[in-house]
Short mmCIF file of C-alpha atoms in Angstrom, two decimals:
data_model
loop_
_atom_site.label_atom_id
_atom_site.label_comp_id
_atom_site.label_asym_id
_atom_site.label_seq_id
_atom_site.Cartn_x
_atom_site.Cartn_y
_atom_site.Cartn_z
CA MET A 1 0.00 0.00 0.00
CA ALA A 2 2.76 2.45 0.90
CA GLU A 3 4.52 1.63 -2.36
CA LEU A 4 1.36 2.37 -4.37
CA HIS A 5 0.83 5.64 -2.50
CA ALA A 6 4.40 6.80 -3.17
CA MET A 7 4.13 5.76 -6.83
CA VAL A 8 1.00 7.87 -7.40
CA ILE A 9 2.51 10.93 -5.68
CA GLU A 10 5.68 10.71 -7.76
CA ALA A 11 4.02 9.95 -11.11
CA ALA A 12 1.36 12.63 -10.71
CA ARG A 13 3.85 15.13 -9.29
CA SER A 14 1.28 15.78 -6.60
CA GLN A 15 1.75 19.03 -4.70
CA GLY A 16 -1.33 18.62 -2.56
CA VAL A 17 -2.92 15.90 -0.54
CA CYS A 18 -2.83 12.34 -1.86
CA LYS A 19 -5.16 9.80 -0.28
CA THR A 20 -4.82 6.03 -0.69
CA PHE A 21 -7.19 3.45 0.75
CA LEU A 22 -8.27 -0.14 0.25
CA ARG A 23 -11.90 -1.09 0.07
CA PRO A 24 -12.81 -4.78 -0.07
CA ALA A 25 -15.97 -5.70 -1.94
CA ALA A 26 -18.31 -8.25 -0.41
CA GLU A 27 -19.11 -9.72 -3.82
CA THR A 28 -17.67 -9.25 -7.29
CA TYR A 29 -18.61 -10.90 -10.56
CA VAL A 30 -16.53 -10.85 -13.74
CA GLY A 31 -17.78 -12.17 -17.06
CA PRO A 32 -19.62 -15.42 -17.73
CA ARG A 33 -16.89 -17.97 -16.82
CA ASN A 34 -17.02 -19.81 -13.49
CA GLY A 35 -20.40 -18.22 -12.77
CA GLY A 36 -18.62 -14.88 -12.68
CA GLN A 37 -16.58 -15.97 -9.65
CA THR A 38 -13.22 -14.65 -10.82
CA PRO A 39 -10.69 -13.18 -8.37
CA PHE A 40 -10.57 -9.46 -9.11
CA VAL A 41 -8.38 -6.52 -8.06
CA HIS A 42 -9.25 -3.03 -9.29
CA VAL A 43 -7.25 0.13 -8.61
CA GLU A 44 -8.79 3.51 -9.34
CA VAL A 45 -6.64 6.63 -9.28
CA GLY A 46 -8.38 10.02 -9.42
CA LEU A 47 -6.18 12.97 -10.31
CA LEU A 48 -6.90 16.65 -10.55
CA PRO A 49 -7.36 17.53 -14.23
CA GLY A 50 -4.36 18.57 -16.27
CA ARG A 51 -2.26 15.40 -16.50
CA THR A 52 -1.61 14.08 -19.99
CA GLY A 53 -3.12 10.90 -21.32
CA ARG A 54 0.39 9.49 -21.68
CA LEU A 55 1.15 10.11 -17.99
CA LYS A 56 -2.08 8.34 -17.02
CA GLU A 57 -1.21 5.39 -19.28
CA ARG A 58 2.28 5.07 -17.76
CA LEU A 59 0.86 5.23 -14.25
CA SER A 60 -1.71 2.53 -15.12
CA GLU A 61 1.04 0.24 -16.43
CA ALA A 62 3.20 0.87 -13.36
CA VAL A 63 0.30 0.08 -11.01
CA LEU A 64 -0.44 -3.16 -12.90
CA ALA A 65 3.22 -4.17 -12.60
CA LEU A 66 3.13 -3.38 -8.87
CA LEU A 67 0.01 -5.52 -8.40
CA HIS A 68 1.61 -8.46 -10.17
CA ARG A 69 4.79 -8.12 -8.07
CA HIS A 70 2.76 -8.28 -4.86
CA LEU A 71 0.27 -11.01 -5.76
CA PRO A 72 1.81 -14.29 -4.64
CA ALA A 73 2.08 -17.01 -7.26
CA GLY A 74 -0.02 -20.08 -6.56
CA PRO A 75 -3.43 -21.65 -6.92
CA ALA A 76 -5.19 -18.96 -4.85
CA THR A 77 -4.16 -16.22 -7.29
CA ALA A 78 -4.42 -18.20 -10.53
CA GLY A 79 -6.66 -16.34 -12.95
CA VAL A 80 -6.78 -13.12 -10.91
CA LEU A 81 -8.02 -10.27 -13.09
CA CYS A 82 -6.21 -6.97 -12.39
CA THR A 83 -7.51 -3.67 -13.74
CA VAL A 84 -6.45 -0.05 -13.29
CA GLU A 85 -8.25 3.17 -14.18
CA VAL A 86 -6.46 6.50 -13.92
CA ARG A 87 -8.93 9.30 -14.48
CA ASP A 88 -9.53 12.99 -13.88
CA LEU A 89 -11.54 13.88 -10.80
CA ALA A 90 -14.93 15.39 -11.55
CA PRO A 91 -15.25 19.19 -11.45
CA SER A 92 -17.50 18.71 -8.41
CA TYR A 93 -14.62 17.24 -6.35
CA ARG A 94 -14.02 19.13 -3.12
CA MET A 95 -11.88 18.48 -0.06
CA SER A 96 -11.78 19.94 3.42
CA GLN A 97 -9.38 19.34 6.28
CA ARG A 98 -9.66 20.39 9.91
CA THR A 99 -6.43 21.95 11.13
CA GLY A 100 -6.20 23.41 14.63
CA GLY A 101 -9.96 23.85 14.90
CA VAL A 102 -10.20 25.58 11.52
CA VAL A 103 -11.71 23.86 8.49
CA GLU A 104 -9.67 24.53 5.37
CA ARG A 105 -11.52 23.93 2.10
CA ARG A 106 -9.78 23.29 -1.17
CA CYS A 107 -11.23 23.02 -4.62
CA PRO A 108 -9.41 22.10 -7.76
CA SER A 109 -8.60 24.73 -10.31
CA THR A 110 -10.93 24.34 -13.25
CA GLY A 111 -8.56 26.20 -15.52
#
């Protein structure tokens, strides 16, 4: 997790706050094979607008490589489907942080 977090900060050249979290899904279904019961890992990276498509592609490839390095080889991970989406955050994205009793609000520049 720490390695993914650092990778996103470096690749995106983030100057602000970067947040990384894991969220397990109770149930996932992928395609028609095996009744849809396919092991599945999805990483979604939301960036403030302005990064190039090429940067997003490189970050996606790097995240996929990281996933494959950390998934142990063996029967439990055979057939695991890994996907990555690097996208721009919506214009409605907002963030606030409480610092010393004061709430600081930040909104992305819409250019």
